Short mmCIF file of C-alpha atoms in Angstrom, two decimals:
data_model
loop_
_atom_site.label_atom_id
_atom_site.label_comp_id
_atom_site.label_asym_id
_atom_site.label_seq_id
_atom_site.Cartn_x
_atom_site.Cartn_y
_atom_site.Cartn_z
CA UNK A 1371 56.30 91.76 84.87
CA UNK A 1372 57.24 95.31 83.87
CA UNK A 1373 59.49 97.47 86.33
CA UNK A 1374 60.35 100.93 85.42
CA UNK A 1375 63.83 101.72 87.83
CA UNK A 1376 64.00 105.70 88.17
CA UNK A 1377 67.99 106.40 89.29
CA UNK A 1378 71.00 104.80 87.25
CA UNK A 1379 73.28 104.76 89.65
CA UNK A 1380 74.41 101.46 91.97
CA UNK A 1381 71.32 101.22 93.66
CA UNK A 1382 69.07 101.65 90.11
CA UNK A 1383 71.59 99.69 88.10
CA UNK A 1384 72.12 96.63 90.58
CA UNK A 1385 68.17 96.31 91.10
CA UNK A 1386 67.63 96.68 87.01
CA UNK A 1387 70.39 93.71 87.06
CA UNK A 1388 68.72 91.61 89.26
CA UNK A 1389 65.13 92.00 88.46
CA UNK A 1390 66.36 90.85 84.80
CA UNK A 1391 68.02 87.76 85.81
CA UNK A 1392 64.42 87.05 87.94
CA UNK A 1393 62.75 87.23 84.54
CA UNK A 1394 61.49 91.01 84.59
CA UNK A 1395 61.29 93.46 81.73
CA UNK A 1396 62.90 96.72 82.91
CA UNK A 1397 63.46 99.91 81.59
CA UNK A 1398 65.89 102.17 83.76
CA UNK A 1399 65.97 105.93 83.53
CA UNK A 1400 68.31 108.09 84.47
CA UNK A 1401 68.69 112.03 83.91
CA UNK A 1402 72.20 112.33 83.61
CA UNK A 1403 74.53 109.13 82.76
CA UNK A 1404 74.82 106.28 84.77
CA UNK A 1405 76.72 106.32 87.70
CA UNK A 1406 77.96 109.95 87.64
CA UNK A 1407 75.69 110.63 90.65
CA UNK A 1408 76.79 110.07 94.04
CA UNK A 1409 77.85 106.69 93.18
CA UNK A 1410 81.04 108.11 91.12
CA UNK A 1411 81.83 110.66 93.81
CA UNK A 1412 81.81 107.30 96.94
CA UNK A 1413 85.16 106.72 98.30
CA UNK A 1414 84.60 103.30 97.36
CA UNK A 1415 84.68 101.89 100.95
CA UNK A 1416 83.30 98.58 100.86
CA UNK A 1417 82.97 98.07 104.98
CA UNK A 1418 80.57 96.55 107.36
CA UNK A 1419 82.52 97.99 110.48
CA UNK A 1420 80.28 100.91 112.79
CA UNK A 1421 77.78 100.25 110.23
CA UNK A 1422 73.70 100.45 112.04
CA UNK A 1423 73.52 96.84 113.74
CA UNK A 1424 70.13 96.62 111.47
CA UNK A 1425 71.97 97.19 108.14
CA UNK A 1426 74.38 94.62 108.79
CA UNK A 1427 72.32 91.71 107.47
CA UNK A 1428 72.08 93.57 104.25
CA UNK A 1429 76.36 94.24 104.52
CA UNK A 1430 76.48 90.54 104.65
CA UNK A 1431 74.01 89.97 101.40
CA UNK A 1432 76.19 92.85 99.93
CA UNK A 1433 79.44 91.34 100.49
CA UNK A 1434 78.76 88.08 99.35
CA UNK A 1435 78.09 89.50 95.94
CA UNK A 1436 80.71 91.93 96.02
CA UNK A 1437 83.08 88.71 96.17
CA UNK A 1438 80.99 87.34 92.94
CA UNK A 1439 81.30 90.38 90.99
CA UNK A 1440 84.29 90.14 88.66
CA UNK A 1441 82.38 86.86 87.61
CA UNK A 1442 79.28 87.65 87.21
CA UNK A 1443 79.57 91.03 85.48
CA UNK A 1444 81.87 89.92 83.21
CA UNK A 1445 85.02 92.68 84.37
CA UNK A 1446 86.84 93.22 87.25
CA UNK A 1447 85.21 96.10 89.14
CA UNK A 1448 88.43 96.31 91.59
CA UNK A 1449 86.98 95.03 94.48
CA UNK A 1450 89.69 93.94 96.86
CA UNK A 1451 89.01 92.03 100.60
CA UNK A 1452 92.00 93.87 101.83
CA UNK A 1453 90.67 94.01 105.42
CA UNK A 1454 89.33 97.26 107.03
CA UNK A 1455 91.24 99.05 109.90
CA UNK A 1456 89.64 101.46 112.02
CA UNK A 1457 92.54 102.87 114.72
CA UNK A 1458 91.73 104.07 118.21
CA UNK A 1459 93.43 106.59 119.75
CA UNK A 1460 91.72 107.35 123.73
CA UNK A 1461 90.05 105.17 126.12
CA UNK A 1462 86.71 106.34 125.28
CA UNK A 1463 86.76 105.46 121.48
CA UNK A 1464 87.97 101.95 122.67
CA UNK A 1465 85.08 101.64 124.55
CA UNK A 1466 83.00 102.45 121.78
CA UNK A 1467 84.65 99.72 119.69
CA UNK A 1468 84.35 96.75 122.60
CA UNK A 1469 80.37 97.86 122.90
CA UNK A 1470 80.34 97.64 118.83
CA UNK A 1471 82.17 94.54 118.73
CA UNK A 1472 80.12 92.62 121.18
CA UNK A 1473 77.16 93.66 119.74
CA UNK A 1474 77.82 92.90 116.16
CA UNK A 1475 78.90 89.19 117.16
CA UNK A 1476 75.38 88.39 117.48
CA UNK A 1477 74.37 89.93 113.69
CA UNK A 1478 77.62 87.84 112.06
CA UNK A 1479 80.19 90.38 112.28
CA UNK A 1480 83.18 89.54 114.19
CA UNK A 1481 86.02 92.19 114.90
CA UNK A 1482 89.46 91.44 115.65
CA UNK A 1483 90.94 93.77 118.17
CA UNK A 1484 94.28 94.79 117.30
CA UNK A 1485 97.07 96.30 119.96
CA UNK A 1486 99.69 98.93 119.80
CA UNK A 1487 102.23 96.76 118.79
CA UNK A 1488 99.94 94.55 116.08
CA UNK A 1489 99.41 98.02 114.29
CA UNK A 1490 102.91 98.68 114.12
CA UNK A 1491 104.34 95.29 113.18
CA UNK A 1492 101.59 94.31 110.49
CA UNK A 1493 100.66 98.15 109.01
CA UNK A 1494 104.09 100.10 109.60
CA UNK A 1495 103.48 103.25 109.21
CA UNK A 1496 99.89 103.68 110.33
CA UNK A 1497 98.63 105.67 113.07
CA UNK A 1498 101.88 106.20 115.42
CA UNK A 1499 99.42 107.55 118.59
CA UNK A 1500 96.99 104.59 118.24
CA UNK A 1501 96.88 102.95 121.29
CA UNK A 1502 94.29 100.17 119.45
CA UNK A 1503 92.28 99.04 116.52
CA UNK A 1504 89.52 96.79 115.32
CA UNK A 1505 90.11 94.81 112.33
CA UNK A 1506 87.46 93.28 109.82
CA UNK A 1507 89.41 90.76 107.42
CA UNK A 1508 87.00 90.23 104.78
CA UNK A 1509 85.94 94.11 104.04
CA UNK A 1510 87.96 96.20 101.68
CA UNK A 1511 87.29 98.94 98.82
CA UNK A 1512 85.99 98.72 95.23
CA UNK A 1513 86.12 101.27 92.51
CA UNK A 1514 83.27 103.55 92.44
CA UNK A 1515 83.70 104.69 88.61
CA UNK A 1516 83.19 100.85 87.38
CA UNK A 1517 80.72 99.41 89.38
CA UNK A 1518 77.83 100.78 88.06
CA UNK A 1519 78.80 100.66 84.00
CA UNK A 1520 79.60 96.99 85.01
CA UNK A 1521 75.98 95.98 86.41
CA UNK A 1522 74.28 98.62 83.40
CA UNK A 1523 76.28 96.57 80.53
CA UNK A 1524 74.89 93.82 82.51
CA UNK A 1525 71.53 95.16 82.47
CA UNK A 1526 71.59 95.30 78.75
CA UNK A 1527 72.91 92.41 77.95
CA UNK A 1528 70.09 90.43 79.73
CA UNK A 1529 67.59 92.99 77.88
CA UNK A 1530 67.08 95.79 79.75
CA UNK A 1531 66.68 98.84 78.23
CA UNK A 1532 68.36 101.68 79.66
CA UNK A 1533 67.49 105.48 78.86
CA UNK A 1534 70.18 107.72 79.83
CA UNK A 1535 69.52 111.96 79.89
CA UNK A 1536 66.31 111.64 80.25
CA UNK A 1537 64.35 114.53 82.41
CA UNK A 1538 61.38 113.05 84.54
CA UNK A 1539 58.39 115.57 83.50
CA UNK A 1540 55.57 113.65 85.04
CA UNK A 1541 55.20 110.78 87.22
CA UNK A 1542 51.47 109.28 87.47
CA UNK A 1543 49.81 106.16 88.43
CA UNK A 1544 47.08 105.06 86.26
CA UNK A 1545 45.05 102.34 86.92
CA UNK A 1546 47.34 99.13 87.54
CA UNK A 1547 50.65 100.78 85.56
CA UNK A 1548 52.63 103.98 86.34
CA UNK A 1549 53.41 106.28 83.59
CA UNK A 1550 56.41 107.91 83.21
CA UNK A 1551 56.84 110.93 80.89
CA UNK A 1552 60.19 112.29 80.21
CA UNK A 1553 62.15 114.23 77.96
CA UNK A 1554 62.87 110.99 75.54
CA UNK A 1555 59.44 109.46 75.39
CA UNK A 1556 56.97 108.04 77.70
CA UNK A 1557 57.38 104.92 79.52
CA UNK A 1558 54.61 102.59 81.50
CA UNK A 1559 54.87 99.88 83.90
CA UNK A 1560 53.09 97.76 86.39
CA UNK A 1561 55.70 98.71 88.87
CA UNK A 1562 58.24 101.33 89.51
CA UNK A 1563 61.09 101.29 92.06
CA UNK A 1564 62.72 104.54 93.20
CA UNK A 1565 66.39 104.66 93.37
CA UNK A 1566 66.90 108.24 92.77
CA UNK A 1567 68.99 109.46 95.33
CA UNK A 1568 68.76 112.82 96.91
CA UNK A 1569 65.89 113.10 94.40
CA UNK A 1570 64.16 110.01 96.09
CA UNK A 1571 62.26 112.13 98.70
CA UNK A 1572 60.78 114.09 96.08
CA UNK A 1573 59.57 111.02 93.90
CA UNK A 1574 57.93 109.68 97.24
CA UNK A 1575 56.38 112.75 98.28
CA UNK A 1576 54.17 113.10 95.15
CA UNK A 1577 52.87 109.69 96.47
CA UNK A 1578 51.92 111.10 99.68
CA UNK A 1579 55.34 109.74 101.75
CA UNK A 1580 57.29 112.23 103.28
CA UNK A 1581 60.92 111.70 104.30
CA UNK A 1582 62.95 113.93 106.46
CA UNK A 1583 66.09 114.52 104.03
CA UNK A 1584 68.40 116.45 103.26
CA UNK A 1585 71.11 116.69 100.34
CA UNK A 1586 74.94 117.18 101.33
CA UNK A 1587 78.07 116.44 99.72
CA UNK A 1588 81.03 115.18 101.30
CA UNK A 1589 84.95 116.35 100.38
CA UNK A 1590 87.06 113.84 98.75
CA UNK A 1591 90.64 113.54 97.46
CA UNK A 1592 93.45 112.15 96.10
CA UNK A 1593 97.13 112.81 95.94
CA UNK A 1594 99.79 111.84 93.60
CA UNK A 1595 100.94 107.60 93.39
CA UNK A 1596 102.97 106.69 95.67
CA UNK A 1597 104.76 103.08 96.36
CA UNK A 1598 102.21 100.48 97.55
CA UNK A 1599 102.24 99.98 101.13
CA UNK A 1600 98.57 100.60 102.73
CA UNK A 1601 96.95 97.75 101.53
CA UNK A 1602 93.90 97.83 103.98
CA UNK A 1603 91.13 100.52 104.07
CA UNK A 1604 91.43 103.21 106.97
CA UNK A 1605 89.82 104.67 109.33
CA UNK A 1606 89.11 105.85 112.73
CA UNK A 1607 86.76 105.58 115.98
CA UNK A 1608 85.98 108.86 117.56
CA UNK A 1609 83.24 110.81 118.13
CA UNK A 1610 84.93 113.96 117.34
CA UNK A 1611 83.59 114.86 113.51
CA UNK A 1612 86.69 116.95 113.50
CA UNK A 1613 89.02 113.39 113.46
CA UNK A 1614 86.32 111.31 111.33
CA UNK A 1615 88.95 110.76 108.62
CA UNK A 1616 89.20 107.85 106.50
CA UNK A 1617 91.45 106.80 103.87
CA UNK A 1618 92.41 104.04 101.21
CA UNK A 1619 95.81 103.11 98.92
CA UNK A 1620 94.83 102.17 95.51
CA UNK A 1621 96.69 99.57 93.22
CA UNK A 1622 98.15 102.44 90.99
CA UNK A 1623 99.49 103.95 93.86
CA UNK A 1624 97.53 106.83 94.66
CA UNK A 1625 95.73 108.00 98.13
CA UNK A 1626 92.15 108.66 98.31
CA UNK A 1627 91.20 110.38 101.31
CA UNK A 1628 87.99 111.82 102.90
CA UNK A 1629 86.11 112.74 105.76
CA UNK A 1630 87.13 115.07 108.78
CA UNK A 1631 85.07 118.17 106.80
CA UNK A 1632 81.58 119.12 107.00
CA UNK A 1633 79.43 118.04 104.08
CA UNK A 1634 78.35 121.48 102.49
CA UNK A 1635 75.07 121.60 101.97
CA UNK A 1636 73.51 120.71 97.95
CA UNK A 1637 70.77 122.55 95.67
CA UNK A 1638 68.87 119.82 94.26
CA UNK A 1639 68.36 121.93 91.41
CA UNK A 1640 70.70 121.70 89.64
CA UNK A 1641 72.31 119.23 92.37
CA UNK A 1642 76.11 119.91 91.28
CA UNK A 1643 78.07 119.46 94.59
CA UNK A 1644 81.45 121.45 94.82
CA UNK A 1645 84.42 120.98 97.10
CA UNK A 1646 85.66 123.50 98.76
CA UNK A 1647 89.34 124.04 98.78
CA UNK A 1648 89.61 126.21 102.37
CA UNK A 1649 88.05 122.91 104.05
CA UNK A 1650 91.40 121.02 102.84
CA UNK A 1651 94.09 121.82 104.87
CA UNK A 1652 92.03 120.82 107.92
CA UNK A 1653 91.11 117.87 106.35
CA UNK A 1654 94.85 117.04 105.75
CA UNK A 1655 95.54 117.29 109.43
CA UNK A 1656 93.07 114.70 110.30
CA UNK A 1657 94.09 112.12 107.43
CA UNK A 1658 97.76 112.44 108.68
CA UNK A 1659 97.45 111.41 111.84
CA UNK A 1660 96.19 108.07 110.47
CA UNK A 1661 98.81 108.08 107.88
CA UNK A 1662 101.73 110.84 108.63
CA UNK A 1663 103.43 109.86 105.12
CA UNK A 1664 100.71 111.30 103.41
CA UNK A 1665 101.97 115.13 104.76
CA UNK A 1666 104.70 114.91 101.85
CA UNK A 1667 102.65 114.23 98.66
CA UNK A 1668 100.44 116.50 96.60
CA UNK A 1669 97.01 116.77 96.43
CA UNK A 1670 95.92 115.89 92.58
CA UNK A 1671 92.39 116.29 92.72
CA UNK A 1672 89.42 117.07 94.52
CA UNK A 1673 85.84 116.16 94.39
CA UNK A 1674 82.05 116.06 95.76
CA UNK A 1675 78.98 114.79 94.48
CA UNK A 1676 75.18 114.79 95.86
CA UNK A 1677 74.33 112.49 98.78
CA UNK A 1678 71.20 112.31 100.32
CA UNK A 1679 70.98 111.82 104.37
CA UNK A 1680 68.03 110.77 106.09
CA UNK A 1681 67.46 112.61 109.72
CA UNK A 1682 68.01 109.04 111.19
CA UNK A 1683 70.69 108.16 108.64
CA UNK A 1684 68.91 104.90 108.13
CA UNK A 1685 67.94 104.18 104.26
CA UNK A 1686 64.62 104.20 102.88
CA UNK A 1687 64.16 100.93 101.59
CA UNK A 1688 60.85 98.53 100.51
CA UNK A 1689 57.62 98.83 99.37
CA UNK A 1690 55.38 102.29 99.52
CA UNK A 1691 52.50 102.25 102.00
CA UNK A 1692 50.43 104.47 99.71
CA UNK A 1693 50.62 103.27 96.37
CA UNK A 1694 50.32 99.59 95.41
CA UNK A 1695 53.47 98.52 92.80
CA UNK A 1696 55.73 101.55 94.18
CA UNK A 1697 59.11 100.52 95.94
CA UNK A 1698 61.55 102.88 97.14
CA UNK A 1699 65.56 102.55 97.58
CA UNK A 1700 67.44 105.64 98.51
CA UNK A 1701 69.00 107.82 101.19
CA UNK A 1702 71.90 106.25 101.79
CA UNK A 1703 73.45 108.99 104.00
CA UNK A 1704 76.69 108.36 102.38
CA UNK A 1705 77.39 105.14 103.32
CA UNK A 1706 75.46 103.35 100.47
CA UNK A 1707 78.77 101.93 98.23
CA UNK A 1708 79.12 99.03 100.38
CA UNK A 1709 75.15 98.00 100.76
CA UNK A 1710 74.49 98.86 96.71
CA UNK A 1711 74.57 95.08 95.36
CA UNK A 1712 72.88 93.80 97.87
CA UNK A 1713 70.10 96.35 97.58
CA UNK A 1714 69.50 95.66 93.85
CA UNK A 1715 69.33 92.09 94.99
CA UNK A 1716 66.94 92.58 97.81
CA UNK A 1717 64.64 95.02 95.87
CA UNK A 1718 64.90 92.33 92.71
CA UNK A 1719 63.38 89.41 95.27
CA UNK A 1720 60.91 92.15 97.06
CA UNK A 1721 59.60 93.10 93.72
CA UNK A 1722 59.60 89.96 91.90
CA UNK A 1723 58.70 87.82 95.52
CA UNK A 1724 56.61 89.70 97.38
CA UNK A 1725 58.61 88.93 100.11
CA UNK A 1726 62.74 89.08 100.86
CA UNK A 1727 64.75 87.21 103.23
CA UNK A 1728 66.67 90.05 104.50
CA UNK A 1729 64.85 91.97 107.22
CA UNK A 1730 64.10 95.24 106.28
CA UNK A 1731 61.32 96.94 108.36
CA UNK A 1732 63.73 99.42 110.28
CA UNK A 1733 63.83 101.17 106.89
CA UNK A 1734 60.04 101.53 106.00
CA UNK A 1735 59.08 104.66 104.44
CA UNK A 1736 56.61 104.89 107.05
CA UNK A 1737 58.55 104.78 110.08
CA UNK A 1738 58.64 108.96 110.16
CA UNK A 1739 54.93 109.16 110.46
CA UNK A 1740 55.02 106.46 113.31
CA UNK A 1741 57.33 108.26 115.35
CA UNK A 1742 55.07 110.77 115.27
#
């Protein structure tokens, strides 16, 4: 079976992986180079916590692999089960969390509920006002600049062939095989799986699916290295977009922050996402009040990169209703880093299957035109 993967970054890369090791020939191609998309700019969160209750089966998949990864791509890709803490700091955000919680149980994720005084005794330094938190052991962070080199030196190394700056001129389906023209040759294949990112909606709507999507980028940062002492990811329960902060320590030292700043709005054309530096002070505020340390360090370096967001902020993911040997895997409204190997894994047994023993159908392509 031939597979032509359109989008090199996690989601493209982890499905080219797995499709190989199911026996597939594959030829990935990407316009830029892999993993400089929207994979590069993720905060790396790797957390199953708030996450859709539908999505969590696929968290599960994902995290599974994610603890196989230094293993089975041959590096370590710094993925660290450091726990994920999400503080609380009114009544109605603890609410929130007990609903979550109690729902979740029944999909497999269990949350322990943290007091006051556990904060402060096992995370000094954390969130001074919380009044509560919900812990998730087993969740952590990875490092969004190695994951997806790791699974496309993978790739190659189990034969597939990977075409980087490459510019998609012409998509068509011919027969039983799509052809693929770009700017480094023509490519065919029986099928062809969509992981293109904010691009995806525009690969799908030349096949007659129309998603409702647009393309943002978030504001990141990071500030100078600083002593080791937040080992677990952070963040923060409220409904307030104002608070939504979120922030993790890394090994070297250094504090990557995000969150708590509208996600400015992206040209797909070219698609370069910029951050912008009036946003950060505002920003700041929120991160400190889960981590009032982070007040006295500098700022070394901030970043965006192009996300795409579904309206319902559910992924498009499975086969196309339109066009037989077509699969589609993108919109992961910014919360994809966590889901990516278990997507490539998913889409590998879809393709190669027929079938995949993760539920998917609550992200069919065609759920838009059934709503209406």
């Amino acid at each position: 079976m031939d597979v032509i993967v359109l989008g090199g970054g996690l989601m493209g890369t982890a499905s080219a992986y797995f499709l190989a090791r199911r026996g597939a020939r594959v030829t990935l191609i990407e316009r830029n180079r892999i993993g400089t998309g929207a994979t590069v700019a993720s905060f790396g969160n790797i957390r199953r916590t708030g996450r859709h209750l539908s999505q969590l089966p696929l968290a599960h998949r994902s995290l599974r692999l994610w603890n196989e990864a230094e293993k089975m791509l041959g590096r370590d890709v710094e993925f660290r089960a450091t726990g994920h803490i999400r503080l609380i700091f009114d009544d109605g955000s603890l609410a929130d969390m007990r609903a979550y919680a109690e729902a979740a149980r029944a999909w497999g994720l269990y949350l322990e509920e943290l007091t006051s005084r556990d904060i402060h005794a096992r995370f000094p330094g954390l969130g001074p006002g919380a009044i509560a938190a919900s812990f998730s052991p087993h969740d952590g962070s990875g490092n969004p600049r190695l994951i997806a080199p790791a699974f496309a030196d993978a790739a190659r190394r189990l034969g597939v062939e990977i075409v980087e700056g490459a510019e998609v001129a012409a998509i068509r389906h011919k027969g039983p095989d799509f052809l693929v023209t770009t700017s480094k040759g023509s490519f065919t294949a029986e099928c062809l799986l969509n992981t293109a990112g904010a691009w995806g909606a525009r690969i799908a709507a030349q096949f007659g699916e129309e998603v409702p999507l647009d393309a943002r980028g978030p504001q990141m940062g990071v500030t100078e290295p600083l002593p080791y002492r937040v080992p677990p990811v952070v963040g923060i329960w409220t409904r307030d977009k104002d608070h939504g902060a979120y922030l993790r320590q890394v090994e070297r030292g250094n504090i990557v922050f995000g969150g708590a700043a509208e996600r400015v709005a992206v040209d797909l054309d070219p698609g370069h996402a910029v951050a912008d530096p009036t946003r950060l002070t505002t920003q700041l505020r929120a991160v400190a009040r889960l981590l009032p340390a982070i007040a006295q360090v500098a700022v070394i370096r901030t970043w965006s990169g192009c996300e795409g967001y579904v309206r319902d902020m559910l992924p498009v993911m499975g086969r196309s209703m339109t066009t037989p040997g077509l699969f589609h895997a993108f919109g992961f409204s910014g919360h994809g880093f966590q889901l990516g190997p278990g997507v490539g894994d998913a889409m590998a047994e879809l393709i190669a299957t027929g079938c995949c023993e993760t539920p998917l159908d609550d992200f069919r392509i065609d759920r838009f035109g059934r709503a209406v």
